[in-house]
């Protein structure tokens, strides 16, 4: 199985901050890397697919990057509605998820 | 609109089985596969397997082999997941999610609302 290592597991930030979350794959997943946002008591929602493609509902302050087996999710100008848990997931092989990053105030 | 509607919460005793349903609507059912993901309380996301709605072929992770079965009913656009020999560590919210296919690098683009399964004596 492909292991996904996500960091940090949690972070504290303020409205207006820039936040970066990192995800590393144990082997190449090409660009089959996706990011999800989950709020308490809700199902995850697809945020970014193919490493850098934003879903229609996602504001442009979100961006995804890739370099080899390292992937990043960046949120610029953090807004109150962005406080949530974020997961990376590879879809190159049988899906595996990162451990999640809780973004809190 | 495109949506996945899941069945309601279940409480089961250890050793029992549970069957959760996921009804798709708003899109061509057999065009997209369905994945099941579970989330134990306070924990992350775990892949439970996926099923082709086109031909019914399913693929499960090794740890669930022999305990989980996924089926589909094309006449009602419904997918089922059965988990047998339930243990307390199967307590989780179970989500069905649509595989978005080539357009989304096979990301999970539509999710059901989740079904809570509690295993307790």
Coordinates of C-alpha atoms in Angstrom, one line a residue:
Chain A
X1 CA 0.0 0.0 0.0
X2 CA 1.1 3.6 -0.7
X3 CA 1.6 5.4 2.6
X4 CA 0.6 9.1 2.9
X5 CA 2.4 11.1 5.5
X6 CA 0.6 14.4 6.3
X7 CA 2.0 17.2 8.4
X8 CA 1.4 18.9 10.7
X9 CA -1.4 17.0 12.5
X10 CA -2.8 20.3 13.8
X11 CA -2.0 24.0 13.6
X12 CA -3.3 27.2 15.1
X13 CA -3.8 30.1 12.9
X14 CA -5.7 33.4 12.7
X15 CA -8.0 35.0 10.2
X16 CA -5.9 36.4 7.4
X17 CA -3.0 34.1 7.9
X18 CA -1.3 31.9 5.2
X19 CA -1.3 28.2 6.0
X20 CA 0.5 25.4 4.3
X21 CA -0.1 21.7 4.8
X22 CA 2.2 19.0 3.4
X23 CA 1.6 15.5 2.3
X24 CA 4.3 13.0 1.2
X25 CA 3.7 9.8 -0.6
X26 CA 5.8 6.7 0.0
X27 CA 6.2 6.2 -3.7
X28 CA 5.2 8.0 -6.9
X29 CA 1.5 8.8 -7.3
X30 CA 2.1 11.0 -10.3
X31 CA -0.5 13.8 -9.9
X32 CA -3.2 11.5 -8.5
X33 CA -3.3 13.5 -5.2
X34 CA -6.5 15.0 -3.9
X35 CA -7.4 17.2 -0.9
X36 CA -10.6 17.1 1.1
X37 CA -12.0 19.5 3.7
X38 CA -14.1 18.1 6.6
X39 CA -16.1 20.0 9.1
X40 CA -17.3 18.5 12.4
X41 CA -20.2 16.1 11.9
X42 CA -20.1 16.4 8.1
X43 CA -18.9 14.3 5.3
X44 CA -15.6 15.3 3.7
X45 CA -15.8 17.4 0.5
X46 CA -13.4 17.3 -2.4
X47 CA -11.4 20.5 -2.5
X48 CA -8.6 19.9 -5.0
X49 CA -8.0 17.0 -7.4
X50 CA -5.0 16.1 -9.6
X51 CA -2.7 17.9 -7.1
X52 CA -3.7 21.5 -8.2
X53 CA -7.2 21.6 -9.7
X54 CA -9.8 23.3 -7.6
X55 CA -13.4 22.1 -7.5
X56 CA -16.0 24.6 -8.7
X57 CA -17.0 25.7 -5.2
X58 CA -13.5 26.3 -3.9
X59 CA -12.3 30.0 -3.6
X60 CA -9.1 31.0 -5.2
X61 CA -7.3 31.5 -1.9
X62 CA -6.8 27.7 -1.9
X63 CA -4.1 26.2 -4.0
X64 CA -2.3 22.9 -4.4
X65 CA 1.3 22.2 -5.4
X66 CA 3.4 19.2 -6.2
X67 CA 7.1 18.3 -6.4
X68 CA 7.9 14.7 -6.9
X69 CA 6.2 12.8 -4.1
X70 CA 5.7 15.9 -2.0
X71 CA 2.4 17.8 -2.2
X72 CA 1.2 21.0 -0.5
X73 CA -2.2 22.6 0.2
X74 CA -1.9 26.3 0.8
X75 CA -4.6 28.6 2.1
X76 CA -4.0 32.3 1.7
X77 CA -5.9 34.9 3.7
X78 CA -7.5 32.3 6.0
X79 CA -11.2 32.9 6.5
X80 CA -13.4 31.8 9.4
X81 CA -15.1 29.1 7.3
X82 CA -11.7 27.5 6.5
X83 CA -11.3 26.2 10.0
X84 CA -11.7 22.5 9.5
X85 CA -9.7 19.3 9.1
X86 CA -8.0 18.7 5.8
X87 CA -7.0 15.3 4.4
X88 CA -4.8 14.3 1.4
X89 CA -5.6 11.1 -0.5
X90 CA -3.8 9.4 -3.3
X91 CA -5.9 7.8 -6.1
X92 CA -3.1 6.3 -8.1
X93 CA -3.5 3.0 -6.5
X94 CA -6.1 1.7 -4.0
X95 CA -6.9 4.9 -2.1
X96 CA -5.0 5.8 1.0
X97 CA -5.4 9.0 3.1
X98 CA -3.1 11.1 5.1
X99 CA -3.8 11.3 8.9
X100 CA -5.4 14.7 8.6
X101 CA -4.6 18.3 9.6
X102 CA -6.9 20.2 11.9
X103 CA -6.7 23.9 11.3
X104 CA -8.0 25.7 14.4
X105 CA -7.9 29.2 15.8
Chain B
X1 CA -29.0 17.3 -8.2
X2 CA -26.2 14.8 -7.9
X3 CA -26.4 13.1 -4.6
X4 CA -25.8 9.9 -2.6
X5 CA -28.4 9.1 0.1
X6 CA -27.4 6.6 2.8
X7 CA -29.5 4.5 5.2
X8 CA -29.9 5.3 8.8
X9 CA -27.8 4.6 11.9
X10 CA -27.5 1.1 13.2
X11 CA -26.6 -0.5 16.6
X12 CA -25.3 -4.0 16.4
X13 CA -23.9 -6.6 18.9
X14 CA -20.4 -8.0 18.4
X15 CA -20.5 -10.9 15.9
X16 CA -23.5 -9.6 14.1
X17 CA -23.7 -8.2 10.5
X18 CA -24.7 -4.9 9.2
X19 CA -25.8 -3.8 5.7
X20 CA -25.7 -0.2 4.7
X21 CA -27.2 1.2 1.6
X22 CA -26.3 4.2 -0.6
X23 CA -28.8 5.4 -3.2
X24 CA -27.5 7.4 -6.1
X25 CA -29.5 10.0 -8.0
X26 CA -28.9 12.8 -10.5
X27 CA -26.4 11.1 -12.7
X28 CA -25.8 8.0 -14.9
X29 CA -25.5 5.4 -12.2
X30 CA -23.3 2.9 -14.1
X31 CA -20.8 5.5 -15.3
X32 CA -19.1 6.0 -11.9
X33 CA -17.8 3.5 -9.4
X34 CA -18.6 3.8 -5.7
X35 CA -16.0 3.7 -2.8
X36 CA -16.8 3.2 0.8
X37 CA -14.8 5.0 3.5
X38 CA -15.1 4.8 7.2
X39 CA -14.2 7.1 10.1
X40 CA -13.9 5.8 13.6
X41 CA -14.8 8.4 16.3
X42 CA -12.1 11.1 16.4
X43 CA -10.0 9.3 13.8
X44 CA -9.1 9.7 10.2
X45 CA -10.4 8.2 7.0
X46 CA -10.0 4.5 6.0
X47 CA -10.8 3.0 2.7
X48 CA -13.1 0.0 2.8
X49 CA -13.2 -0.9 -0.8
X50 CA -14.9 0.0 -4.0
X51 CA -17.4 -1.5 -6.5
X52 CA -17.9 -1.0 -10.2
X53 CA -21.5 -0.1 -10.7
X54 CA -21.0 -1.1 -14.3
X55 CA -20.2 -4.8 -13.8
X56 CA -20.4 -5.3 -10.0
X57 CA -16.8 -6.2 -9.6
X58 CA -15.5 -5.2 -6.2
X59 CA -12.0 -4.7 -4.6
X60 CA -11.4 -4.7 -0.9
X61 CA -8.3 -4.0 1.2
X62 CA -6.6 -7.0 2.6
X63 CA -7.6 -6.3 6.2
X64 CA -11.3 -6.5 5.2
X65 CA -11.1 -9.5 2.9
X66 CA -13.7 -12.1 3.9
X67 CA -15.6 -9.7 6.2
X68 CA -17.0 -7.1 3.7
X69 CA -19.1 -7.5 0.6
X70 CA -20.2 -4.7 -1.7
X71 CA -23.1 -5.2 -4.2
X72 CA -25.2 -3.0 -6.4
X73 CA -28.7 -3.0 -7.7
X74 CA -28.9 -1.2 -11.0
X75 CA -32.7 -1.1 -11.1
X76 CA -32.8 1.2 -8.1
X77 CA -29.3 2.8 -8.4
X78 CA -28.4 1.5 -5.0
X79 CA -25.2 0.2 -3.6
X80 CA -24.9 -2.0 -0.5
X81 CA -22.1 -2.7 1.8
X82 CA -22.3 -5.6 4.3
X83 CA -19.8 -6.0 7.1
X84 CA -19.9 -9.3 9.0
X85 CA -18.5 -10.5 12.3
X86 CA -18.7 -7.0 13.7
X87 CA -16.2 -6.0 16.4
X88 CA -16.2 -3.0 18.7
X89 CA -13.5 -1.4 16.5
X90 CA -15.9 -1.4 13.6
X91 CA -17.8 1.4 15.3
X92 CA -17.6 4.2 12.8
X93 CA -19.3 6.5 10.4
X94 CA -19.4 4.8 7.0
X95 CA -19.5 7.0 3.9
X96 CA -20.2 6.1 0.3
X97 CA -18.5 8.3 -2.2
X98 CA -18.5 8.5 -6.0
X99 CA -15.3 8.0 -7.9
X100 CA -15.1 10.9 -10.3
X101 CA -13.2 9.0 -12.9
X102 CA -10.8 10.5 -15.5
X103 CA -12.3 14.0 -15.1
X104 CA -11.1 14.2 -11.5
X105 CA -8.1 11.9 -11.5
X106 CA -10.4 9.4 -9.8
X107 CA -11.0 11.6 -6.8
X108 CA -14.1 11.1 -4.6
X109 CA -16.2 14.0 -5.9
X110 CA -19.6 13.3 -4.3
X111 CA -20.1 11.9 -0.8
X112 CA -23.1 10.5 1.1
X113 CA -24.0 12.0 4.5
X114 CA -22.6 9.0 6.4
X115 CA -24.1 6.2 8.3
X116 CA -23.2 5.7 12.0
X117 CA -22.7 2.0 12.9
X118 CA -22.2 1.3 16.6
X119 CA -21.1 -2.1 17.7
X120 CA -21.8 -2.6 21.4
X121 CA -22.8 -5.5 23.7

